[in-house]
Amino acid sequence: MKVRVLGSAAGGGFPQWNCNCDNCRGVRAGTIRARARTQSSIAVSSDGKSWVLFNASPDILQQIREFPALQPGDKLRTTGIAAIVLIDAQVDHTTGLFMLREHNRPLQLWCTEPVFQDLTTANPVLKVLGHFAGVQRHALPLSEGGFSIPGIEGLHFEARSLSSKAPPYSPHRDDPQPGDNIGMTITDRRSGASLFYAPGLGAIEPGVREAMMAAQCVLVDGTCWTDDELVRLGVSHKRARDIGHLPQSGAGGMIEQLNALPARTRRVLIHINNTNPILNEDGPEHRELARHRIEVSYDGMEIEL
Ligand code: MLT
Ligand code: MN
Ligand code: ZN
């Protein structure tokens, strides 16, 4: 299985257009060692030809330009993207669907029922797309046993509902529904190797812990370093946990959770907010992650499993 990180940043990207925090200012000015990043998405394939796009980032056109495998192949209008899976209905994971509207047939879209509801009512992206290429929606099951995606025969998918947050615009932002946010285990049928992917992970409940324990690689929520990061900077009144993101540091944080995984498990963070000090590759937080063998994903990173 090939995993390509298309976008490793959280909503807003890095640097964020209006942000003057130490990281954003530093990366713009070139005064810190940090890489610019686009918004949250990965692509996964078993044969390197047909890809499943996880989330459609607002930056998808740039991400496709930077990854030839997704670009048109032999026919006049064609794409390496065989299917799109949404892990939630957040703006940073769905806005890119608009950028794919010129296709010559409906987009093959997999999402849960609450995500489908959000995207056809409060934020009717899928209805708007009906006036263009349209979407063929496939119900994404949360049942054990998982599912297959036609055209992606080499991979098996198993989704779990997890504790994070529906989007700010969602009628169930504060009334969680199973399937508002999911984590996905993707298994290569040939090698048996698996990836657990969860860019929004607010708390690690038993089923999610089991899925993480069983995977060869986890690619999980790296939004904030501290729970009060956004509050202390004065950019929000909400703590990381309030918006469905488990911070890395502190008691019960992501570092502690990842330390409990088997020694062989590869641990990688994704969906990193522009305020997160781990983006500074010379900083003590980045070094602390390295001490725990935790990697910080970047745009263009490839993982082979
Ligand atoms: C999140 O991950 O919490 C959201 O993407 C925030 C946002 O909409 O910018
Ligand atoms: Mn997000
Ligand atoms: Zn910033």
PDB file of C-alpha atoms and ligand atoms in Angstrom:
ATOM      1  CA  MET A   1       0.000   0.000   0.000  1.00  0.00           C
ATOM      2  CA  LYS A   2       1.180   3.463  -0.872  1.00  0.00           C
ATOM      3  CA  VAL A   3       0.109   6.418   1.236  1.00  0.00           C
ATOM      4  CA  ARG A   4       0.744   9.938   0.028  1.00  0.00           C
ATOM      5  CA  VAL A   5       0.246  12.879   2.359  1.00  0.00           C
ATOM      6  CA  LEU A   6      -1.322  15.525   0.122  1.00  0.00           C
ATOM      7  CA  GLY A   7      -1.958  18.061   2.874  1.00  0.00           C
ATOM      8  CA  SER A   8      -0.602  17.863   6.409  1.00  0.00           C
ATOM      9  CA  ALA A   9      -1.992  21.092   7.912  1.00  0.00           C
ATOM     10  CA  ALA A  10      -5.239  21.664   9.789  1.00  0.00           C
ATOM     11  CA  GLY A  11      -7.902  24.117   8.594  1.00  0.00           C
ATOM     12  CA  GLY A  12      -6.306  27.373   7.417  1.00  0.00           C
ATOM     13  CA  GLY A  13      -3.110  25.701   6.199  1.00  0.00           C
ATOM     14  CA  PHE A  14       0.378  26.882   7.096  1.00  0.00           C
ATOM     15  CA  PRO A  15       0.994  29.763   6.968  1.00  0.00           C
ATOM     16  CA  GLN A  16      -2.622  30.795   7.412  1.00  0.00           C
ATOM     17  CA  TRP A  17      -3.600  33.758   5.206  1.00  0.00           C
ATOM     18  CA  ASN A  18      -4.350  36.189   8.067  1.00  0.00           C
ATOM     19  CA  CYS A  19      -2.108  34.850  10.819  1.00  0.00           C
ATOM     20  CA  ASN A  20       0.910  36.533  12.323  1.00  0.00           C
ATOM     21  CA  CYS A  21       1.713  33.964  15.024  1.00  0.00           C
ATOM     22  CA  ASP A  22       5.395  33.065  15.533  1.00  0.00           C
ATOM     23  CA  ASN A  23       5.095  30.078  13.191  1.00  0.00           C
ATOM     24  CA  CYS A  24       3.233  31.811  10.366  1.00  0.00           C
ATOM     25  CA  ARG A  25       5.407  34.918  10.500  1.00  0.00           C
ATOM     26  CA  GLY A  26       8.542  32.789  10.795  1.00  0.00           C
ATOM     27  CA  VAL A  27       7.800  30.528   7.836  1.00  0.00           C
ATOM     28  CA  ARG A  28       6.817  33.511   5.660  1.00  0.00           C
ATOM     29  CA  ALA A  29      10.008  35.360   6.529  1.00  0.00           C
ATOM     30  CA  GLY A  30      12.197  32.256   6.400  1.00  0.00           C
ATOM     31  CA  THR A  31      13.419  32.901   9.952  1.00  0.00           C
ATOM     32  CA  ILE A  32      12.409  29.490  11.332  1.00  0.00           C
ATOM     33  CA  ARG A  33      13.102  26.028   9.931  1.00  0.00           C
ATOM     34  CA  ALA A  34       9.573  24.990   8.979  1.00  0.00           C
ATOM     35  CA  ARG A  35       7.759  23.816   5.855  1.00  0.00           C
ATOM     36  CA  ALA A  36       4.614  25.394   4.441  1.00  0.00           C
ATOM     37  CA  ARG A  37       1.721  22.968   4.389  1.00  0.00           C
ATOM     38  CA  THR A  38      -1.637  22.635   2.634  1.00  0.00           C
ATOM     39  CA  GLN A  39      -4.870  21.497   4.261  1.00  0.00           C
ATOM     40  CA  SER A  40      -5.651  17.991   5.449  1.00  0.00           C
ATOM     41  CA  SER A  41      -5.845  15.162   2.910  1.00  0.00           C
ATOM     42  CA  ILE A  42      -4.177  11.878   1.973  1.00  0.00           C
ATOM     43  CA  ALA A  43      -4.329   9.544  -1.028  1.00  0.00           C
ATOM     44  CA  VAL A  44      -3.997   5.769  -0.743  1.00  0.00           C
ATOM     45  CA  SER A  45      -3.436   3.113  -3.413  1.00  0.00           C
ATOM     46  CA  SER A  46      -2.373  -0.501  -3.695  1.00  0.00           C
ATOM     47  CA  ASP A  47      -1.233  -0.413  -7.329  1.00  0.00           C
ATOM     48  CA  GLY A  48      -0.030   3.187  -7.633  1.00  0.00           C
ATOM     49  CA  LYS A  49      -2.571   3.801 -10.423  1.00  0.00           C
ATOM     50  CA  SER A  50      -6.014   3.986  -8.806  1.00  0.00           C
ATOM     51  CA  TRP A  51      -6.162   6.150  -5.708  1.00  0.00           C
ATOM     52  CA  VAL A  52      -8.638   6.733  -2.928  1.00  0.00           C
ATOM     53  CA  LEU A  53      -8.693  10.363  -1.928  1.00  0.00           C
ATOM     54  CA  PHE A  54      -9.347  10.840   1.772  1.00  0.00           C
ATOM     55  CA  ASN A  55     -11.013  14.222   2.183  1.00  0.00           C
ATOM     56  CA  ALA A  56     -11.197  16.944  -0.436  1.00  0.00           C
ATOM     57  CA  SER A  57      -9.107  19.831   0.809  1.00  0.00           C
ATOM     58  CA  PRO A  58      -9.628  23.443  -0.293  1.00  0.00           C
ATOM     59  CA  ASP A  59      -6.051  23.089  -1.603  1.00  0.00           C
ATOM     60  CA  ILE A  60      -6.777  20.056  -3.784  1.00  0.00           C
ATOM     61  CA  LEU A  61      -5.812  21.694  -7.085  1.00  0.00           C
ATOM     62  CA  GLN A  62      -2.331  22.478  -5.766  1.00  0.00           C
ATOM     63  CA  GLN A  63      -2.109  18.980  -4.284  1.00  0.00           C
ATOM     64  CA  ILE A  64      -2.967  17.384  -7.653  1.00  0.00           C
ATOM     65  CA  ARG A  65      -0.437  19.630  -9.426  1.00  0.00           C
ATOM     66  CA  GLU A  66       2.221  18.342  -7.040  1.00  0.00           C
ATOM     67  CA  PHE A  67       1.345  14.658  -7.390  1.00  0.00           C
ATOM     68  CA  PRO A  68       1.439  13.332 -10.990  1.00  0.00           C
ATOM     69  CA  ALA A  69      -0.255  10.025 -10.059  1.00  0.00           C
ATOM     70  CA  LEU A  70      -3.539  11.916  -9.637  1.00  0.00           C
ATOM     71  CA  GLN A  71      -3.225  13.804 -12.924  1.00  0.00           C
ATOM     72  CA  PRO A  72      -4.997  12.855 -16.187  1.00  0.00           C
ATOM     73  CA  GLY A  73      -3.648   9.684 -17.809  1.00  0.00           C
ATOM     74  CA  ASP A  74      -4.469   8.590 -21.353  1.00  0.00           C
ATOM     75  CA  LYS A  75      -8.015   9.831 -22.082  1.00  0.00           C
ATOM     76  CA  LEU A  76      -9.216  13.387 -22.642  1.00  0.00           C
ATOM     77  CA  ARG A  77     -10.858  13.800 -19.226  1.00  0.00           C
ATOM     78  CA  THR A  78      -9.556  11.331 -16.684  1.00  0.00           C
ATOM     79  CA  THR A  79      -8.133  11.135 -13.183  1.00  0.00           C
ATOM     80  CA  GLY A  80      -6.177   8.842 -10.896  1.00  0.00           C
ATOM     81  CA  ILE A  81      -8.804   9.477  -8.194  1.00  0.00           C
ATOM     82  CA  ALA A  82     -11.083   6.411  -8.270  1.00  0.00           C
ATOM     83  CA  ALA A  83     -13.064   7.263  -5.134  1.00  0.00           C
ATOM     84  CA  ILE A  84     -13.327   9.892  -2.426  1.00  0.00           C
ATOM     85  CA  VAL A  85     -13.831   9.032   1.242  1.00  0.00           C
ATOM     86  CA  LEU A  86     -14.850  11.717   3.727  1.00  0.00           C
ATOM     87  CA  ILE A  87     -13.899  11.223   7.342  1.00  0.00           C
ATOM     88  CA  ASP A  88     -16.157  14.087   8.433  1.00  0.00           C
ATOM     89  CA  ALA A  89     -18.018  17.063   6.937  1.00  0.00           C
ATOM     90  CA  GLN A  90     -15.595  19.756   8.108  1.00  0.00           C
ATOM     91  CA  VAL A  91     -14.938  22.672   5.757  1.00  0.00           C
ATOM     92  CA  ASP A  92     -11.244  21.780   5.406  1.00  0.00           C
ATOM     93  CA  HIS A  93     -12.189  18.231   4.320  1.00  0.00           C
ATOM     94  CA  THR A  94     -15.002  18.945   1.868  1.00  0.00           C
ATOM     95  CA  THR A  95     -14.562  22.307   0.123  1.00  0.00           C
ATOM     96  CA  GLY A  96     -12.267  20.728  -2.465  1.00  0.00           C
ATOM     97  CA  LEU A  97     -15.244  18.792  -3.852  1.00  0.00           C
ATOM     98  CA  PHE A  98     -16.241  22.027  -5.602  1.00  0.00           C
ATOM     99  CA  MET A  99     -12.889  22.057  -7.393  1.00  0.00           C
ATOM    100  CA  LEU A 100     -13.643  18.623  -8.897  1.00  0.00           C
ATOM    101  CA  ARG A 101     -16.965  19.728 -10.418  1.00  0.00           C
ATOM    102  CA  GLU A 102     -15.764  19.624 -14.051  1.00  0.00           C
ATOM    103  CA  HIS A 103     -15.498  15.855 -14.168  1.00  0.00           C
ATOM    104  CA  ASN A 104     -17.322  13.966 -16.933  1.00  0.00           C
ATOM    105  CA  ARG A 105     -19.090  11.548 -14.599  1.00  0.00           C
ATOM    106  CA  PRO A 106     -20.338  11.573 -11.030  1.00  0.00           C
ATOM    107  CA  LEU A 107     -17.700  11.561  -8.298  1.00  0.00           C
ATOM    108  CA  GLN A 108     -17.691   8.278  -6.372  1.00  0.00           C
ATOM    109  CA  LEU A 109     -18.142   9.495  -2.804  1.00  0.00           C
ATOM    110  CA  TRP A 110     -18.160   7.443   0.381  1.00  0.00           C
ATOM    111  CA  CYS A 111     -19.466   9.049   3.574  1.00  0.00           C
ATOM    112  CA  THR A 112     -21.533   8.234   6.659  1.00  0.00           C
ATOM    113  CA  GLU A 113     -25.158   9.225   7.099  1.00  0.00           C
ATOM    114  CA  PRO A 114     -24.539  12.258   9.383  1.00  0.00           C
ATOM    115  CA  VAL A 115     -21.873  13.573   6.993  1.00  0.00           C
ATOM    116  CA  PHE A 116     -24.263  13.108   4.057  1.00  0.00           C
ATOM    117  CA  GLN A 117     -26.955  14.987   6.000  1.00  0.00           C
ATOM    118  CA  ASP A 118     -24.636  17.915   6.750  1.00  0.00           C
ATOM    119  CA  LEU A 119     -23.530  18.088   3.114  1.00  0.00           C
ATOM    120  CA  THR A 120     -27.078  18.107   1.782  1.00  0.00           C
ATOM    121  CA  THR A 121     -28.712  20.437   4.337  1.00  0.00           C
ATOM    122  CA  ALA A 122     -26.655  22.862   6.468  1.00  0.00           C
ATOM    123  CA  ASN A 123     -23.860  23.002   3.863  1.00  0.00           C
ATOM    124  CA  PRO A 124     -25.427  21.579   0.686  1.00  0.00           C
ATOM    125  CA  VAL A 125     -22.175  20.999  -1.238  1.00  0.00           C
ATOM    126  CA  LEU A 126     -23.514  17.763  -2.728  1.00  0.00           C
ATOM    127  CA  LYS A 127     -26.672  19.487  -3.978  1.00  0.00           C
ATOM    128  CA  VAL A 128     -24.644  22.225  -5.632  1.00  0.00           C
ATOM    129  CA  LEU A 129     -22.474  19.555  -7.283  1.00  0.00           C
ATOM    130  CA  GLY A 130     -25.657  18.032  -8.707  1.00  0.00           C
ATOM    131  CA  HIS A 131     -25.624  20.951 -11.171  1.00  0.00           C
ATOM    132  CA  PHE A 132     -22.155  19.872 -12.367  1.00  0.00           C
ATOM    133  CA  ALA A 133     -20.576  16.395 -12.460  1.00  0.00           C
ATOM    134  CA  GLY A 134     -22.736  15.246  -9.585  1.00  0.00           C
ATOM    135  CA  VAL A 135     -21.940  12.737  -6.893  1.00  0.00           C
ATOM    136  CA  GLN A 136     -22.711   9.071  -6.620  1.00  0.00           C
ATOM    137  CA  ARG A 137     -22.889   8.653  -2.878  1.00  0.00           C
ATOM    138  CA  HIS A 138     -22.091   5.305  -1.287  1.00  0.00           C
ATOM    139  CA  ALA A 139     -23.161   4.705   2.304  1.00  0.00           C
ATOM    140  CA  LEU A 140     -20.023   4.250   4.402  1.00  0.00           C
ATOM    141  CA  PRO A 141     -20.756   1.443   6.870  1.00  0.00           C
ATOM    142  CA  LEU A 142     -19.593   1.570  10.497  1.00  0.00           C
ATOM    143  CA  SER A 143     -20.254  -2.125  10.943  1.00  0.00           C
ATOM    144  CA  GLU A 144     -17.525  -4.613  11.750  1.00  0.00           C
ATOM    145  CA  GLY A 145     -16.218  -6.460   8.748  1.00  0.00           C
ATOM    146  CA  GLY A 146     -15.565  -3.288   6.811  1.00  0.00           C
ATOM    147  CA  PHE A 147     -16.126  -2.738   3.114  1.00  0.00           C
ATOM    148  CA  SER A 148     -14.525  -2.677  -0.329  1.00  0.00           C
ATOM    149  CA  ILE A 149     -14.390   0.083  -2.899  1.00  0.00           C
ATOM    150  CA  PRO A 150     -14.941  -0.995  -6.524  1.00  0.00           C
ATOM    151  CA  GLY A 151     -11.815  -0.333  -8.568  1.00  0.00           C
ATOM    152  CA  ILE A 152      -9.586  -0.517  -5.479  1.00  0.00           C
ATOM    153  CA  GLU A 153      -9.493  -4.277  -5.197  1.00  0.00           C
ATOM    154  CA  GLY A 154      -6.189  -4.426  -3.320  1.00  0.00           C
ATOM    155  CA  LEU A 155      -7.398  -2.570  -0.233  1.00  0.00           C
ATOM    156  CA  HIS A 156      -9.902  -3.284   2.523  1.00  0.00           C
ATOM    157  CA  PHE A 157     -11.504  -0.515   4.578  1.00  0.00           C
ATOM    158  CA  GLU A 158     -12.936  -0.549   8.080  1.00  0.00           C
ATOM    159  CA  ALA A 159     -14.391   2.618   9.598  1.00  0.00           C
ATOM    160  CA  ARG A 160     -15.013   3.370  13.268  1.00  0.00           C
ATOM    161  CA  SER A 161     -16.995   6.209  14.684  1.00  0.00           C
ATOM    162  CA  LEU A 162     -14.866   8.235  17.064  1.00  0.00           C
ATOM    163  CA  SER A 163     -15.082  11.088  19.484  1.00  0.00           C
ATOM    164  CA  SER A 164     -14.277  14.381  17.776  1.00  0.00           C
ATOM    165  CA  LYS A 165     -16.672  17.114  16.543  1.00  0.00           C
ATOM    166  CA  ALA A 166     -19.139  17.732  13.752  1.00  0.00           C
ATOM    167  CA  PRO A 167     -18.385  20.992  11.899  1.00  0.00           C
ATOM    168  CA  PRO A 168     -19.232  24.368  13.458  1.00  0.00           C
ATOM    169  CA  TYR A 169     -22.124  24.752  10.967  1.00  0.00           C
ATOM    170  CA  SER A 170     -23.622  21.326  11.719  1.00  0.00           C
ATOM    171  CA  PRO A 171     -26.947  21.038  13.587  1.00  0.00           C
ATOM    172  CA  HIS A 172     -25.240  18.305  15.630  1.00  0.00           C
ATOM    173  CA  ARG A 173     -22.079  20.207  16.550  1.00  0.00           C
ATOM    174  CA  ASP A 174     -23.108  19.792  20.212  1.00  0.00           C
ATOM    175  CA  ASP A 175     -25.282  16.717  19.758  1.00  0.00           C
ATOM    176  CA  PRO A 176     -22.850  14.043  18.560  1.00  0.00           C
ATOM    177  CA  GLN A 177     -24.098  11.355  16.163  1.00  0.00           C
ATOM    178  CA  PRO A 178     -22.239   8.113  15.451  1.00  0.00           C
ATOM    179  CA  GLY A 179     -20.393   8.731  12.187  1.00  0.00           C
ATOM    180  CA  ASP A 180     -19.956  12.511  12.515  1.00  0.00           C
ATOM    181  CA  ASN A 181     -16.248  11.681  12.550  1.00  0.00           C
ATOM    182  CA  ILE A 182     -14.574   8.412  11.729  1.00  0.00           C
ATOM    183  CA  GLY A 183     -11.185   6.775  11.884  1.00  0.00           C
ATOM    184  CA  MET A 184     -10.309   4.361   9.104  1.00  0.00           C
ATOM    185  CA  THR A 185      -8.253   1.195   9.077  1.00  0.00           C
ATOM    186  CA  ILE A 186      -6.966   0.576   5.550  1.00  0.00           C
ATOM    187  CA  THR A 187      -5.482  -2.860   4.990  1.00  0.00           C
ATOM    188  CA  ASP A 188      -3.456  -4.042   2.017  1.00  0.00           C
ATOM    189  CA  ARG A 189      -4.947  -7.414   1.130  1.00  0.00           C
ATOM    190  CA  ARG A 190      -1.670  -8.731  -0.244  1.00  0.00           C
ATOM    191  CA  SER A 191       0.777  -7.714   2.485  1.00  0.00           C
ATOM    192  CA  GLY A 192      -1.755  -7.638   5.327  1.00  0.00           C
ATOM    193  CA  ALA A 193      -0.241  -4.352   6.496  1.00  0.00           C
ATOM    194  CA  SER A 194      -2.608  -1.693   7.751  1.00  0.00           C
ATOM    195  CA  LEU A 195      -2.817   2.015   8.380  1.00  0.00           C
ATOM    196  CA  PHE A 196      -5.070   3.658  10.945  1.00  0.00           C
ATOM    197  CA  TYR A 197      -5.987   7.170   9.815  1.00  0.00           C
ATOM    198  CA  ALA A 198      -7.762   9.683  12.044  1.00  0.00           C
ATOM    199  CA  PRO A 199      -6.931  13.364  11.453  1.00  0.00           C
ATOM    200  CA  GLY A 200      -9.619  14.445  13.938  1.00  0.00           C
ATOM    201  CA  LEU A 201      -9.436  12.512  17.181  1.00  0.00           C
ATOM    202  CA  GLY A 202     -10.718  14.082  20.383  1.00  0.00           C
ATOM    203  CA  ALA A 203     -10.514  11.102  22.724  1.00  0.00           C
ATOM    204  CA  ILE A 204      -9.265   7.557  22.327  1.00  0.00           C
ATOM    205  CA  GLU A 205     -12.077   5.187  23.208  1.00  0.00           C
ATOM    206  CA  PRO A 206     -11.556   1.412  23.511  1.00  0.00           C
ATOM    207  CA  GLY A 207     -12.491   0.472  19.906  1.00  0.00           C
ATOM    208  CA  VAL A 208     -10.198   3.146  18.530  1.00  0.00           C
ATOM    209  CA  ARG A 209      -7.388   2.036  20.816  1.00  0.00           C
ATOM    210  CA  GLU A 210      -7.758  -1.532  19.509  1.00  0.00           C
ATOM    211  CA  ALA A 211      -7.635  -0.293  15.926  1.00  0.00           C
ATOM    212  CA  MET A 212      -4.489   1.708  16.705  1.00  0.00           C
ATOM    213  CA  MET A 213      -2.875  -1.271  18.452  1.00  0.00           C
ATOM    214  CA  ALA A 214      -3.532  -3.500  15.427  1.00  0.00           C
ATOM    215  CA  ALA A 215      -2.130  -1.137  12.760  1.00  0.00           C
ATOM    216  CA  GLN A 216       1.442  -1.100  11.449  1.00  0.00           C
ATOM    217  CA  CYS A 217       1.218   2.671  11.144  1.00  0.00           C
ATOM    218  CA  VAL A 218      -1.024   5.284  12.745  1.00  0.00           C
ATOM    219  CA  LEU A 219      -1.555   8.644  11.070  1.00  0.00           C
ATOM    220  CA  VAL A 220      -3.405  10.659  13.670  1.00  0.00           C
ATOM    221  CA  ASP A 221      -4.520  14.061  14.911  1.00  0.00           C
ATOM    222  CA  GLY A 222      -1.632  16.491  15.398  1.00  0.00           C
ATOM    223  CA  THR A 223      -3.680  19.696  15.600  1.00  0.00           C
ATOM    224  CA  CYS A 224      -2.454  21.298  18.843  1.00  0.00           C
ATOM    225  CA  TRP A 225       0.470  20.828  21.200  1.00  0.00           C
ATOM    226  CA  THR A 226      -1.372  22.061  24.307  1.00  0.00           C
ATOM    227  CA  ASP A 227      -5.059  22.028  25.140  1.00  0.00           C
ATOM    228  CA  ASP A 228      -5.080  25.818  25.676  1.00  0.00           C
ATOM    229  CA  GLU A 229      -2.889  26.721  22.676  1.00  0.00           C
ATOM    230  CA  LEU A 230      -5.582  28.709  20.835  1.00  0.00           C
ATOM    231  CA  VAL A 231      -6.830  30.386  24.022  1.00  0.00           C
ATOM    232  CA  ARG A 232      -3.368  31.495  25.137  1.00  0.00           C
ATOM    233  CA  LEU A 233      -2.602  32.929  21.715  1.00  0.00           C
ATOM    234  CA  GLY A 234      -5.895  34.803  21.835  1.00  0.00           C
ATOM    235  CA  VAL A 235      -7.231  33.318  18.582  1.00  0.00           C
ATOM    236  CA  SER A 236     -10.142  31.376  20.109  1.00  0.00           C
ATOM    237  CA  HIS A 237     -11.988  30.818  23.361  1.00  0.00           C
ATOM    238  CA  LYS A 238     -12.026  27.092  22.757  1.00  0.00           C
ATOM    239  CA  ARG A 239      -9.610  24.488  23.942  1.00  0.00           C
ATOM    240  CA  ALA A 240      -8.298  21.794  21.610  1.00  0.00           C
ATOM    241  CA  ARG A 241     -10.416  19.114  23.280  1.00  0.00           C
ATOM    242  CA  ASP A 242     -13.544  21.326  22.958  1.00  0.00           C
ATOM    243  CA  ILE A 243     -13.148  21.308  19.174  1.00  0.00           C
ATOM    244  CA  GLY A 244     -12.491  17.563  19.001  1.00  0.00           C
ATOM    245  CA  HIS A 245      -8.700  17.424  18.946  1.00  0.00           C
ATOM    246  CA  LEU A 246      -6.576  15.646  21.547  1.00  0.00           C
ATOM    247  CA  PRO A 247      -3.452  17.744  22.237  1.00  0.00           C
ATOM    248  CA  GLN A 248      -0.054  16.082  22.085  1.00  0.00           C
ATOM    249  CA  SER A 249       1.379  17.180  25.434  1.00  0.00           C
ATOM    250  CA  GLY A 250       0.136  16.702  28.970  1.00  0.00           C
ATOM    251  CA  ALA A 251      -1.620  13.963  30.896  1.00  0.00           C
ATOM    252  CA  GLY A 252      -3.642  11.677  28.622  1.00  0.00           C
ATOM    253  CA  GLY A 253      -2.337  13.535  25.577  1.00  0.00           C
ATOM    254  CA  MET A 254      -1.406  12.020  22.223  1.00  0.00           C
ATOM    255  CA  ILE A 255       2.253  11.392  23.162  1.00  0.00           C
ATOM    256  CA  GLU A 256       1.149   9.333  26.140  1.00  0.00           C
ATOM    257  CA  GLN A 257      -1.384   7.470  23.983  1.00  0.00           C
ATOM    258  CA  LEU A 258       1.159   6.718  21.270  1.00  0.00           C
ATOM    259  CA  ASN A 259       3.693   5.519  23.840  1.00  0.00           C
ATOM    260  CA  ALA A 260       1.264   2.716  24.709  1.00  0.00           C
ATOM    261  CA  LEU A 261       1.381   1.270  21.183  1.00  0.00           C
ATOM    262  CA  PRO A 262       3.558  -1.727  20.311  1.00  0.00           C
ATOM    263  CA  ALA A 263       7.212  -0.744  19.790  1.00  0.00           C
ATOM    264  CA  ARG A 264       7.061  -1.633  16.074  1.00  0.00           C
ATOM    265  CA  THR A 265       4.174   0.760  15.292  1.00  0.00           C
ATOM    266  CA  ARG A 266       5.087   3.727  13.133  1.00  0.00           C
ATOM    267  CA  ARG A 267       3.541   6.892  14.645  1.00  0.00           C
ATOM    268  CA  VAL A 268       2.888   9.927  12.469  1.00  0.00           C
ATOM    269  CA  LEU A 269       0.988  13.159  13.177  1.00  0.00           C
ATOM    270  CA  ILE A 270      -1.188  14.919  10.585  1.00  0.00           C
ATOM    271  CA  HIS A 271      -3.707  17.826  10.526  1.00  0.00           C
ATOM    272  CA  ILE A 272      -1.241  20.137  12.257  1.00  0.00           C
ATOM    273  CA  ASN A 273      -2.509  23.584  13.132  1.00  0.00           C
ATOM    274  CA  ASN A 274      -0.399  26.585  12.144  1.00  0.00           C
ATOM    275  CA  THR A 275      -0.093  27.568  15.815  1.00  0.00           C
ATOM    276  CA  ASN A 276       1.467  24.229  16.835  1.00  0.00           C
ATOM    277  CA  PRO A 277       5.107  24.665  17.969  1.00  0.00           C
ATOM    278  CA  ILE A 278       6.024  21.222  16.527  1.00  0.00           C
ATOM    279  CA  LEU A 279       6.094  22.914  13.103  1.00  0.00           C
ATOM    280  CA  ASN A 280       9.369  24.567  14.099  1.00  0.00           C
ATOM    281  CA  GLU A 281      11.862  21.814  13.320  1.00  0.00           C
ATOM    282  CA  ASP A 282      14.470  23.381  15.617  1.00  0.00           C
ATOM    283  CA  GLY A 283      12.105  23.692  18.571  1.00  0.00           C
ATOM    284  CA  PRO A 284      12.076  21.680  21.806  1.00  0.00           C
ATOM    285  CA  GLU A 285       8.605  20.275  21.048  1.00  0.00           C
ATOM    286  CA  HIS A 286       9.799  18.814  17.731  1.00  0.00           C
ATOM    287  CA  ARG A 287      12.758  17.268  19.572  1.00  0.00           C
ATOM    288  CA  GLU A 288      10.479  15.840  22.230  1.00  0.00           C
ATOM    289  CA  LEU A 289       8.400  14.101  19.553  1.00  0.00           C
ATOM    290  CA  ALA A 290      11.576  12.686  18.000  1.00  0.00           C
ATOM    291  CA  ARG A 291      12.572  11.281  21.400  1.00  0.00           C
ATOM    292  CA  HIS A 292       9.252   9.426  21.430  1.00  0.00           C
ATOM    293  CA  ARG A 293       9.780   8.259  17.805  1.00  0.00           C
ATOM    294  CA  ILE A 294       6.788  10.304  16.657  1.00  0.00           C
ATOM    295  CA  GLU A 295       7.027  11.745  13.145  1.00  0.00           C
ATOM    296  CA  VAL A 296       5.458  14.968  11.928  1.00  0.00           C
ATOM    297  CA  SER A 297       3.995  14.483   8.456  1.00  0.00           C
ATOM    298  CA  TYR A 298       4.626  17.004   5.683  1.00  0.00           C
ATOM    299  CA  ASP A 299       3.112  17.565   2.246  1.00  0.00           C
ATOM    300  CA  GLY A 300       4.529  15.027  -0.187  1.00  0.00           C
ATOM    301  CA  MET A 301       5.449  12.509   2.514  1.00  0.00           C
ATOM    302  CA  GLU A 302       5.054   8.937   1.303  1.00  0.00           C
ATOM    303  CA  ILE A 303       4.504   5.913   3.495  1.00  0.00           C
ATOM    304  CA  GLU A 304       4.809   2.417   2.053  1.00  0.00           C
ATOM    305  CA  LEU A 305       3.146  -0.411   3.968  1.00  0.00           C
TER     306      LEU A 305
HETATM  307  C1  MLT B   1     -11.371  21.264  12.718  1.00  0.00           C
HETATM  308  O1  MLT B   1     -10.637  20.356  12.327  1.00  0.00           O
HETATM  309  O2  MLT B   1     -11.607  21.440  13.918  1.00  0.00           O
HETATM  310  C2  MLT B   1     -11.999  22.154  11.697  1.00  0.00           C
HETATM  311  O3  MLT B   1     -11.522  21.852  10.430  1.00  0.00           O
HETATM  312  C3  MLT B   1     -11.860  23.580  12.022  1.00  0.00           C
HETATM  313  C4  MLT B   1     -12.224  24.453  10.844  1.00  0.00           C
HETATM  314  O4  MLT B   1     -13.333  24.358  10.292  1.00  0.00           O
HETATM  315  O5  MLT B   1     -11.376  25.262  10.436  1.00  0.00           O
HETATM  316 MN    MN B   2      -9.909  20.342  10.362  1.00  0.00          MN
HETATM  317 ZN    ZN B   3      -0.409  31.128  12.593  1.00  0.00          ZN
END
